[in-house]
Short mmCIF file of C-alpha atoms in Angstrom, two decimals:
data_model
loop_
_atom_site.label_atom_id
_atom_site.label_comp_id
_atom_site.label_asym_id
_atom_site.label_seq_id
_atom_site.Cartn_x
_atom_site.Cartn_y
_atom_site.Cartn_z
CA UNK A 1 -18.72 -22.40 4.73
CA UNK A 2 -15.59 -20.69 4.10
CA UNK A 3 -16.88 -17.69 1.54
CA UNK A 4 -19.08 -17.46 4.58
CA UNK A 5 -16.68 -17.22 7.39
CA UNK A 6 -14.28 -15.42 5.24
CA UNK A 7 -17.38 -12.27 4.78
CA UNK A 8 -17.55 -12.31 8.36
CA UNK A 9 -13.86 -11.57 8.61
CA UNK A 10 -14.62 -8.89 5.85
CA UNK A 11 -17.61 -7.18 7.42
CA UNK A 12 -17.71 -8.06 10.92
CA UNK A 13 -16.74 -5.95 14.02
CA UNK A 14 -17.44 -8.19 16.72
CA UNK A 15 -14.52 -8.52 19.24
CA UNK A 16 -13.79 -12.60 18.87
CA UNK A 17 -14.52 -12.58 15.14
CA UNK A 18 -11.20 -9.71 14.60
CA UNK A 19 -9.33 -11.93 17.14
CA UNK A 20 -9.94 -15.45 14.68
CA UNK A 21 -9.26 -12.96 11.82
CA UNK A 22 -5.77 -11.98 13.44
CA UNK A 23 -4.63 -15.84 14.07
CA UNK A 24 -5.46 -16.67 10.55
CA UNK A 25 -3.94 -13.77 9.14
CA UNK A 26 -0.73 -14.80 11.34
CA UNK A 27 -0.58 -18.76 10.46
CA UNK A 28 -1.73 -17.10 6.83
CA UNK A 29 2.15 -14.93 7.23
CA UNK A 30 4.06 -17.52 9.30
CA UNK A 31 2.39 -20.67 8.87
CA UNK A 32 3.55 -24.19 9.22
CA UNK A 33 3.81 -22.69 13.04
CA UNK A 34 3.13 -23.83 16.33
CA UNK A 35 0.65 -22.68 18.77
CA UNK A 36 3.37 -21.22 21.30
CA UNK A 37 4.41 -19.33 18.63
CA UNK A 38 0.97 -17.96 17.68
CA UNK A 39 0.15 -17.35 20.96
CA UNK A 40 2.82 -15.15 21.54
CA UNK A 41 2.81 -13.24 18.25
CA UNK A 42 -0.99 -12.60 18.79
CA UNK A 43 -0.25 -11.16 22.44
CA UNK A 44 -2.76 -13.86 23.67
CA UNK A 45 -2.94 -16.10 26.32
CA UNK A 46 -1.90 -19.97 25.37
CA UNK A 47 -5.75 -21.47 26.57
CA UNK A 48 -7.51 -18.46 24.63
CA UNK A 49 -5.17 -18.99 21.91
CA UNK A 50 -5.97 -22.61 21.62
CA UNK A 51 -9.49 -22.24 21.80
CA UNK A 52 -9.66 -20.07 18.75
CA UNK A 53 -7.21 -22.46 17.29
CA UNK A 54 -9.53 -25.16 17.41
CA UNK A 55 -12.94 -23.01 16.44
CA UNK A 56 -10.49 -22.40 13.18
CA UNK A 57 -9.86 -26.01 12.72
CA UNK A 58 -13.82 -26.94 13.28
CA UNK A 59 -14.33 -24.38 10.69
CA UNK A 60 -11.74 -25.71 8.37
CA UNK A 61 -10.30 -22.99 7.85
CA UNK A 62 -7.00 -23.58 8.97
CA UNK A 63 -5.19 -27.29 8.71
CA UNK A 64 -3.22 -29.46 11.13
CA UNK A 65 -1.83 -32.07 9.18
CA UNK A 66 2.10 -30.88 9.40
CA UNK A 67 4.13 -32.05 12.12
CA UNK A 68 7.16 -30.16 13.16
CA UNK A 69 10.35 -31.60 14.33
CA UNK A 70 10.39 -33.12 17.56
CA UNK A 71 12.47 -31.62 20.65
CA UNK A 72 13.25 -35.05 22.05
CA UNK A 73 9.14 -35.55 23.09
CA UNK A 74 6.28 -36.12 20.27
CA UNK A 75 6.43 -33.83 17.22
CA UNK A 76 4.16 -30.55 18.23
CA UNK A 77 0.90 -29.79 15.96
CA UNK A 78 1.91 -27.11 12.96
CA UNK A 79 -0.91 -25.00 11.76
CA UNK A 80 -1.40 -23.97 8.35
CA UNK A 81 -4.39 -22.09 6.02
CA UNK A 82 -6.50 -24.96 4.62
CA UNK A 83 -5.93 -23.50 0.85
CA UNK A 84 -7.75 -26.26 -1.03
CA UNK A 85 -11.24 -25.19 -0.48
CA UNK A 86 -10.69 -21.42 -1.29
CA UNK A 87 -10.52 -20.01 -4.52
CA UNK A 88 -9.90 -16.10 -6.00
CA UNK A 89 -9.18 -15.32 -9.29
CA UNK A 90 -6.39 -13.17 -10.47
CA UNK A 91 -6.56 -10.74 -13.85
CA UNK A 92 -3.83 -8.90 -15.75
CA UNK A 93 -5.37 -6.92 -18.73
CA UNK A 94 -2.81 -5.77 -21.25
CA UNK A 95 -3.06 -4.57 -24.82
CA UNK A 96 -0.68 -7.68 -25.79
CA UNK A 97 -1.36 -10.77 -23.36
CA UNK A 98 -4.02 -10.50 -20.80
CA UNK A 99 -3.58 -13.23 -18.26
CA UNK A 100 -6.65 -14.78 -16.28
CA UNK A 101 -5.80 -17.44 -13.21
CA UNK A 102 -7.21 -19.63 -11.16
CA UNK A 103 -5.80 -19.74 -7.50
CA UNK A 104 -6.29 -21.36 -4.65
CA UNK A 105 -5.39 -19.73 -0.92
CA UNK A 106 -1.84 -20.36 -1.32
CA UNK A 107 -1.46 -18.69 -4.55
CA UNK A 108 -0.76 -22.37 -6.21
CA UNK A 109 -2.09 -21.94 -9.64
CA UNK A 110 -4.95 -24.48 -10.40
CA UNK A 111 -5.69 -23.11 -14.04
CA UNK A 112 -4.43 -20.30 -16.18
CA UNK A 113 -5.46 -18.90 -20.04
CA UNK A 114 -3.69 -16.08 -22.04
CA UNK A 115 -5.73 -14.09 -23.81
CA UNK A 116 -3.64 -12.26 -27.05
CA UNK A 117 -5.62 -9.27 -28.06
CA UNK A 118 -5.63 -8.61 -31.77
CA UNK A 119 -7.03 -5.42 -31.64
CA UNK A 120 -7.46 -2.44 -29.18
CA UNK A 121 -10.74 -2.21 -27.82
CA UNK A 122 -11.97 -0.35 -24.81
CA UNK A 123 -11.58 -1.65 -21.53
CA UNK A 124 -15.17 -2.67 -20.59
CA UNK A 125 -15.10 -4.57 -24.22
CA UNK A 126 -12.18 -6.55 -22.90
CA UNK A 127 -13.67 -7.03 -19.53
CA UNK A 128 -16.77 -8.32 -21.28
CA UNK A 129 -14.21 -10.46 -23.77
CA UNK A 130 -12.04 -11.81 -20.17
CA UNK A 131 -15.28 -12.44 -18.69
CA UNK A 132 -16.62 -15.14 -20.94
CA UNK A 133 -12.79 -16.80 -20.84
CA UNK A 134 -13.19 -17.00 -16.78
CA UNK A 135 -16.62 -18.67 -17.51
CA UNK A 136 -14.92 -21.24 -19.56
CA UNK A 137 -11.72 -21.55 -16.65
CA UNK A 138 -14.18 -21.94 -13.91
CA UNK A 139 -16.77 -24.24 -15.93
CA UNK A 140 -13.51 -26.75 -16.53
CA UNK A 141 -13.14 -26.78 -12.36
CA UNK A 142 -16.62 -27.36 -11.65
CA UNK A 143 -16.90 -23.73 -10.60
CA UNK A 144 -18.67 -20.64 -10.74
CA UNK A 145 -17.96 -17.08 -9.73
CA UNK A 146 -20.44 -17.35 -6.93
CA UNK A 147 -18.07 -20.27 -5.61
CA UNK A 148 -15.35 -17.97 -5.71
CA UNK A 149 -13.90 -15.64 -2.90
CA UNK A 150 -13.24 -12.83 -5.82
CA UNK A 151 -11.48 -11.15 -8.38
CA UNK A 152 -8.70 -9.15 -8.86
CA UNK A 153 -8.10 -7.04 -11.72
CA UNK A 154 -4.74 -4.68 -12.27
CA UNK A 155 -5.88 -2.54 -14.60
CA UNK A 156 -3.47 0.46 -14.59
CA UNK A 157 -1.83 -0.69 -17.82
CA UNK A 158 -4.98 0.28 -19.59
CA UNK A 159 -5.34 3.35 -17.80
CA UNK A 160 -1.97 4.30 -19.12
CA UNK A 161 -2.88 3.04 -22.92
CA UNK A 162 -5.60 5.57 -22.84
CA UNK A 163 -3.75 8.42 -21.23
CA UNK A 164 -5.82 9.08 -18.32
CA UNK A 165 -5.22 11.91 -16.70
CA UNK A 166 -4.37 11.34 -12.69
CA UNK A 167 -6.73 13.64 -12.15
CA UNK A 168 -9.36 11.07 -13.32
CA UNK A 169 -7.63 7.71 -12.31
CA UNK A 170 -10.52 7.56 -9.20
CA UNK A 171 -13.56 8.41 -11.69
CA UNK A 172 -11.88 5.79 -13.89
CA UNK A 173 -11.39 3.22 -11.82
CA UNK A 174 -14.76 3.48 -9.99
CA UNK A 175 -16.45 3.52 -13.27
CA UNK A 176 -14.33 0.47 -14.16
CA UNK A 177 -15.41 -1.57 -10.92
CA UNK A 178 -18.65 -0.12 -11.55
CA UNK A 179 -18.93 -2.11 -15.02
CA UNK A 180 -17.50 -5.60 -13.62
CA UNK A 181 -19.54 -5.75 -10.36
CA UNK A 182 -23.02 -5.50 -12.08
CA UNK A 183 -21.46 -8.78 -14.12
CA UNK A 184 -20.69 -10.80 -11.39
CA UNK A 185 -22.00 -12.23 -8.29
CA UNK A 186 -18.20 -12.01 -6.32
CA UNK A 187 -16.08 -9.29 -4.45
CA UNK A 188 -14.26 -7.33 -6.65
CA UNK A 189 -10.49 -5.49 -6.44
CA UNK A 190 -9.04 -2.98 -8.67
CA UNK A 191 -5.35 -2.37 -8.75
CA UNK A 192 -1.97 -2.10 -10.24
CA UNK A 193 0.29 -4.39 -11.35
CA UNK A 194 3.35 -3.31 -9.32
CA UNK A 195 1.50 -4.10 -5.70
CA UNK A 196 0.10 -6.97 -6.62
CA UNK A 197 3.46 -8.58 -8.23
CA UNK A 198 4.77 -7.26 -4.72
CA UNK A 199 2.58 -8.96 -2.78
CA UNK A 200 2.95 -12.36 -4.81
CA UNK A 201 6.87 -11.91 -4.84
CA UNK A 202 6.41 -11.21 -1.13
CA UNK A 203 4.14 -14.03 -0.39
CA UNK A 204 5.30 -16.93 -2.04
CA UNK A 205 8.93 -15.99 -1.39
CA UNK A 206 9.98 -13.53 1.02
CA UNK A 207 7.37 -13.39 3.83
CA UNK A 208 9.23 -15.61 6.34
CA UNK A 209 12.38 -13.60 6.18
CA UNK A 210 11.18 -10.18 5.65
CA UNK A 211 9.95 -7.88 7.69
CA UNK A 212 10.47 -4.80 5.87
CA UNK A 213 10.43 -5.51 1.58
CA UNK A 214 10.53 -2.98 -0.88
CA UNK A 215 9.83 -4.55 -4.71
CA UNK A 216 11.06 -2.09 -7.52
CA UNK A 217 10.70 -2.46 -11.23
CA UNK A 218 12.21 -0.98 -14.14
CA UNK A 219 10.44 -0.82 -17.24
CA UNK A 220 8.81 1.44 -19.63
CA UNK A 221 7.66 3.38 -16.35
CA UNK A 222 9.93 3.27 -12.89
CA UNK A 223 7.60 1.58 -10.04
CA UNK A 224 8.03 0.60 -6.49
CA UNK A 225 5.95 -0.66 -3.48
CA UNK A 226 6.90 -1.83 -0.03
CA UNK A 227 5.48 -4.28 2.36
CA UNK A 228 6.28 -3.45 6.10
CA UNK A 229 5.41 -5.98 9.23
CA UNK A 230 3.58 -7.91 6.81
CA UNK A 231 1.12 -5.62 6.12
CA UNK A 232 0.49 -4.43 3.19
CA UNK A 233 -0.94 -1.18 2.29
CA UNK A 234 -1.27 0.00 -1.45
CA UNK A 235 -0.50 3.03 -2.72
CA UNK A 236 -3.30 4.62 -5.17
CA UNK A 237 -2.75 3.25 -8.60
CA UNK A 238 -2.13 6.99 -9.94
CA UNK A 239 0.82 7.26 -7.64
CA UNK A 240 2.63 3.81 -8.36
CA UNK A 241 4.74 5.25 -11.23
CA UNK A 242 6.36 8.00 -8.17
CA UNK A 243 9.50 6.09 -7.78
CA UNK A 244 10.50 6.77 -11.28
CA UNK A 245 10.58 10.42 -9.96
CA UNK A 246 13.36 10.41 -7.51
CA UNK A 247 15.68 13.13 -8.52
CA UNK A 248 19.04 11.94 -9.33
CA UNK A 249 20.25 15.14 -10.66
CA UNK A 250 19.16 19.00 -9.83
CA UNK A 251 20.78 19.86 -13.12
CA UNK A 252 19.46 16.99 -15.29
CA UNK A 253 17.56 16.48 -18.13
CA UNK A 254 13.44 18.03 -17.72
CA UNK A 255 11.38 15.21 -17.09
CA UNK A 256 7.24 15.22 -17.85
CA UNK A 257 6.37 15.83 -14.53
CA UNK A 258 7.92 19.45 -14.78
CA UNK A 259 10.78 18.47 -12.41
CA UNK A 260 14.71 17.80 -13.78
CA UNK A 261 16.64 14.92 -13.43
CA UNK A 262 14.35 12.30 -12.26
CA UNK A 263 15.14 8.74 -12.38
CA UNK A 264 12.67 7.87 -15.26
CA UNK A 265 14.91 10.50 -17.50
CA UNK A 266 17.95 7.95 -17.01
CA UNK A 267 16.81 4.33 -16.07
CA UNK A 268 13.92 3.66 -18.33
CA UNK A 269 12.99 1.91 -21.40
CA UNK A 270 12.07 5.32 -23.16
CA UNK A 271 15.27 7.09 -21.20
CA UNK A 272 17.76 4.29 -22.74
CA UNK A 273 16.06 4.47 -26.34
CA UNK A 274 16.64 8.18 -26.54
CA UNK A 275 20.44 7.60 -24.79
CA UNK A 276 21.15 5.27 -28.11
CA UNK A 277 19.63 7.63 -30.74
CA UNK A 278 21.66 10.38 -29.25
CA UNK A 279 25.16 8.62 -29.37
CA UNK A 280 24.23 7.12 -33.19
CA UNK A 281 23.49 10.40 -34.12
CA UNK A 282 26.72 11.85 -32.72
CA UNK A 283 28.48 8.39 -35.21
CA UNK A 284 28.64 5.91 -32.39
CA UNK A 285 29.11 2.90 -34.12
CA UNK A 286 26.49 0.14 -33.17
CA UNK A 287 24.65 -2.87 -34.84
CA UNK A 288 21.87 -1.09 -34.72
CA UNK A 289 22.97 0.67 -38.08
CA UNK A 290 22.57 -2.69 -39.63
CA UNK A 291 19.03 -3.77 -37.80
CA UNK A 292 17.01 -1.02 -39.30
CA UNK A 293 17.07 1.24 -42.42
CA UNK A 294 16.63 4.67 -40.18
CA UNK A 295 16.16 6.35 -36.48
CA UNK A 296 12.52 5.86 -36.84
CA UNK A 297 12.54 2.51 -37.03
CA UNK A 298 14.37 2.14 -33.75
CA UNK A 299 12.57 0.57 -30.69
CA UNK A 300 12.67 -1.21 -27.71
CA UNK A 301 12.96 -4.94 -29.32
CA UNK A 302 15.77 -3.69 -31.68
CA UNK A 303 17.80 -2.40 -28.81
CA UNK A 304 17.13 -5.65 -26.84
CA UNK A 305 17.90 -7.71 -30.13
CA UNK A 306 21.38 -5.80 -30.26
CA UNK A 307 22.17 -6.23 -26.29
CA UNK A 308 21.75 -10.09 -27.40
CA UNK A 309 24.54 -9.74 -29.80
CA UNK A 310 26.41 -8.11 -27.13
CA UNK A 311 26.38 -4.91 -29.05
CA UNK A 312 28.94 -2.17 -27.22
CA UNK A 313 26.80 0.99 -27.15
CA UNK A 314 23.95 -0.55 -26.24
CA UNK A 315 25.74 -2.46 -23.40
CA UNK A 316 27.17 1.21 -22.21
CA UNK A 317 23.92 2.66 -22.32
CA UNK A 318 22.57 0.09 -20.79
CA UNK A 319 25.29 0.06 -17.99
CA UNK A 320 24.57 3.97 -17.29
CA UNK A 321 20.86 3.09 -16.49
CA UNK A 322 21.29 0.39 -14.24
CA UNK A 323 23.89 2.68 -12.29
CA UNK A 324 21.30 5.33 -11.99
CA UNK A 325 19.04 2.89 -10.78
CA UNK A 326 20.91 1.54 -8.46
CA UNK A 327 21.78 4.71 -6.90
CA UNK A 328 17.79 5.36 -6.54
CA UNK A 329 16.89 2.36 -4.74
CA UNK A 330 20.12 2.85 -2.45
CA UNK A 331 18.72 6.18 -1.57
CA UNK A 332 15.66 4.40 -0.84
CA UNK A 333 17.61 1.56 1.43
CA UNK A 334 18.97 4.59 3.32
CA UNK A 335 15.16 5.89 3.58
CA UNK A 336 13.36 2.63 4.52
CA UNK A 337 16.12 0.02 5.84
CA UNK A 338 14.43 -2.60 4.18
CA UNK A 339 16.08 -6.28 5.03
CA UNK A 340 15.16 -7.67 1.47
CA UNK A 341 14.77 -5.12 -1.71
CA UNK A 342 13.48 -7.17 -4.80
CA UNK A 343 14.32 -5.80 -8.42
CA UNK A 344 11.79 -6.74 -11.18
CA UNK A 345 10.60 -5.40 -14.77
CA UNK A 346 11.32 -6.07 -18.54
CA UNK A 347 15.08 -4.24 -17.31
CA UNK A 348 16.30 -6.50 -14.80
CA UNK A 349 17.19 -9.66 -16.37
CA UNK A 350 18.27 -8.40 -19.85
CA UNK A 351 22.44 -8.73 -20.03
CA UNK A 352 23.82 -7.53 -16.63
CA UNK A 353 21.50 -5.05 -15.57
CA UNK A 354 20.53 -6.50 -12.53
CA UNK A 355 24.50 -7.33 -11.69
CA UNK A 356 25.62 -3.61 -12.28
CA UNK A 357 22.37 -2.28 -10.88
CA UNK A 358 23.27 -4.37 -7.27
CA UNK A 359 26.69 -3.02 -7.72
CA UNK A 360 26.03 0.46 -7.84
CA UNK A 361 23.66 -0.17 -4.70
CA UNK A 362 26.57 -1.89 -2.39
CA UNK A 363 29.25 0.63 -3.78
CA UNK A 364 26.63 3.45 -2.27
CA UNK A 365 25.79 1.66 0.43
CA UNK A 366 29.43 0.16 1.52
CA UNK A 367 29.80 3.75 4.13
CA UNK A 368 26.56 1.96 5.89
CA UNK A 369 27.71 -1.54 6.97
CA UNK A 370 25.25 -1.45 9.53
CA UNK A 371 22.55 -1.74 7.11
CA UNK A 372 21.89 -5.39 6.17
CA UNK A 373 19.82 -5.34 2.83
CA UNK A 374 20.03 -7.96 0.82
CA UNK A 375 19.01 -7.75 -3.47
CA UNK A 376 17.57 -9.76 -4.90
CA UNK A 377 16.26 -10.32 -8.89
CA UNK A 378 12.66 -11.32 -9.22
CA UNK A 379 11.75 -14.20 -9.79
CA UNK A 380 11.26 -14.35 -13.86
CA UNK A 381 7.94 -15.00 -14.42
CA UNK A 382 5.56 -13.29 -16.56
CA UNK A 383 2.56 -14.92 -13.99
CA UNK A 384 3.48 -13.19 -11.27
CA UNK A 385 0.85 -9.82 -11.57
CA UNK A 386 -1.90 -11.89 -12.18
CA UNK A 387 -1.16 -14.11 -8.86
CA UNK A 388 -0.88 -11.12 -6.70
CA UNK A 389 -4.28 -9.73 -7.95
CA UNK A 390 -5.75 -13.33 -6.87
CA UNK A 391 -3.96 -12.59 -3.24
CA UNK A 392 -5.19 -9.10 -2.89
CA UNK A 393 -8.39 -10.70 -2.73
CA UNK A 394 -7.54 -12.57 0.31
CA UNK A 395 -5.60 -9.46 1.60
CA UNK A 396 -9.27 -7.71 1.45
CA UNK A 397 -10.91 -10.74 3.45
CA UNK A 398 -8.58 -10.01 6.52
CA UNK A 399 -7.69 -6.00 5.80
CA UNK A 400 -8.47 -4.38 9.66
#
């Protein structure tokens, strides 16, 4: 009964069917919350309000088994998503561990298997290979992708291991969905990895607090995505490296988009590898001397292996990109006002690079008291892509 009354959210026009899909996209946001509350953040009248409450509840689609706490009278009725009948599935695919989830509504994961790939293959080889895993996942819950609500894939990592052009990321990505929707019987979402860590960041933390997020990451690419009124709108995965192309400097270094100074020249993974060969070659000294025989050798886990042994130049370089950063997402705070700005990616908790990149940010924004943002890290957990694929699902169910 749900997959069914979940479709008719999905496809359905009729006037009552968007006005259930609003309330459960509200106690979906704000939930445990009470039916004065509802009532009033739907713009609805308390008796139609609690009618549609109670078709939910009949449907079982919503719960009221929470109790809130009492005002001196009896406890008033809290109403939540019912999250234990609904399941979506969420999908990383990576050249190095692809992750495949269970969920259920709530983004509570029920069952989980990393897949290491051995060998690069294409991508619909690896959807075939992730595919026969989910099989197995769903087989040891009694379930079947029929039973399921969908599947969401991020896939952009791929798309950037075989250099697609942006030109072709749609033709891509419609082939792609093309491929996995002839193999199985359930909706289907492509996307990339930044929105849908946003969104799971968002949702299982943030939601009640935040009405205006913006989740950043810093990495081998710069990313960023932002979540506004609780609505969330993703950007095309061919745009969600853009961030990393804030200009920090007119006169900078020539990035690969054609532009100068952009933040990816100064903040990222690549950008702080080529900031270390430059000062060894100019006879910094560094550990890094004694971690590999010569400059080719040098990569990203050597320069994180000499952070760990607090190496100097390595912590300078390091301490130059998370300034740069910093400055970028304060020029976004000044752009956006978020309330909450969450920093993520392989950068953020290595050393003090989240501590100097939050400084930089309050030393910009300490001429704008006005502006209440608070940083955050994010939370440290390699799961967190595949659980926001699993809740774009859901996010399709009730899109308007």
């Amino acid at each position: 009964m749900l997959l069914t009354l979940l479709n008719e959210f999905r496809t359905s026009k009729n006037s009552k069917t968007r006005k259930l899909k609003m309330l459960y996209r509200l106690i979906l946001n704000h939930g445990p919350i009470r039916a004065e509350a509802l009532s009033t953040l739907a713009s609805m009248k308390p008796a139609t309000c609690a009618r549609l409450l109670d078709e939910l509840s009949k449907s079982q689609l919503i719960s009221t088994s929470e109790l809130g706490e009492s005002t001196g009278g009896r406890k008033p009725i809290l109403y939540s998503i019912n999250s234990d009948d609904g399941y979506v599935v969420g999908i990383e695919m990576s050249d190095l561990y692809s992750t495949i989830m269970l969920l259920n509504l709530k983004l509570d994961i029920l069952g989980m298997i990393k897949i290491k790939n051995e060998h690069l293959e294409s991508a619909e080889s690896m959807l075939d290979n992730l595919l026969i895993k989910l099989d197995q996942l769903l087989t040891e819950h009694q379930l079947t992708t029929a039973k399921i609500l969908g599947i969401g894939i991020a896939i952009d990592h791929i798309l950037e291991r075989d250099k697609v052009a942006f030109s072709q990321y749609n033709a891509r990505i419609v082939s792609l969905f093309n491929y996995i929707d002839s193999k199985v019987p359930c909706f289907v979402t492509l996307g990339s990895g930044i929105t849908f860590a946003a969104l799971a960041e968002y949702r299982l933390r943030y939601n009640s607090e935040s009405q205006r997020f913006l989740f950043t990451t810093c990495d081998t690419d710069i990313r960023s995505c932002t979540i506004i009124n609780n609505t969330f709108a993703p950007a095309p995965i061919s745009t969600a490296q853009a961030f990393g192309h804030t200009t920090i400097d007119i006169k900078g270094q020539r990035c690969e988009c054609g532009s100068y100074g952009c933040l990816k020249q100064y903040s990222s993974l690549s950008a702080i590898k080529s900031r270390v060969i430059q000062q060894l070659r100019l006879g910094k000294p560094s550990l890094i001397n004694q971690l590999t025989n010569n400059e080719s050798e040098i990569n990203y886990h050597t320069i994180f292996q000499a952070l760990a042994q607090e190496d100097q130049l390595c912590l300078d370089v390091l301490a130059e990109a998370a300034h740069y950063y910093g400055i970028a997402i304060a020029n976004a705070i000044l752009t956006l006002q978020p309330d909450v700005v969450v920093c993520g990616g392989t950068l953020t908790p290595k050393n003090h690079f989240f501590a100097m990149t939050k400084k930089a940010i309050e030393e910009k924004m300490s001429a704008f008291p006005h502006i209440q943002t608070h940083i955050f890290a994010a939370n440290d957990s390699y799961e967190v892509v595949a659980q926001g694929a699993g809740g774009m699902v859901l996010e399709n169910y009730l899109a308007d």
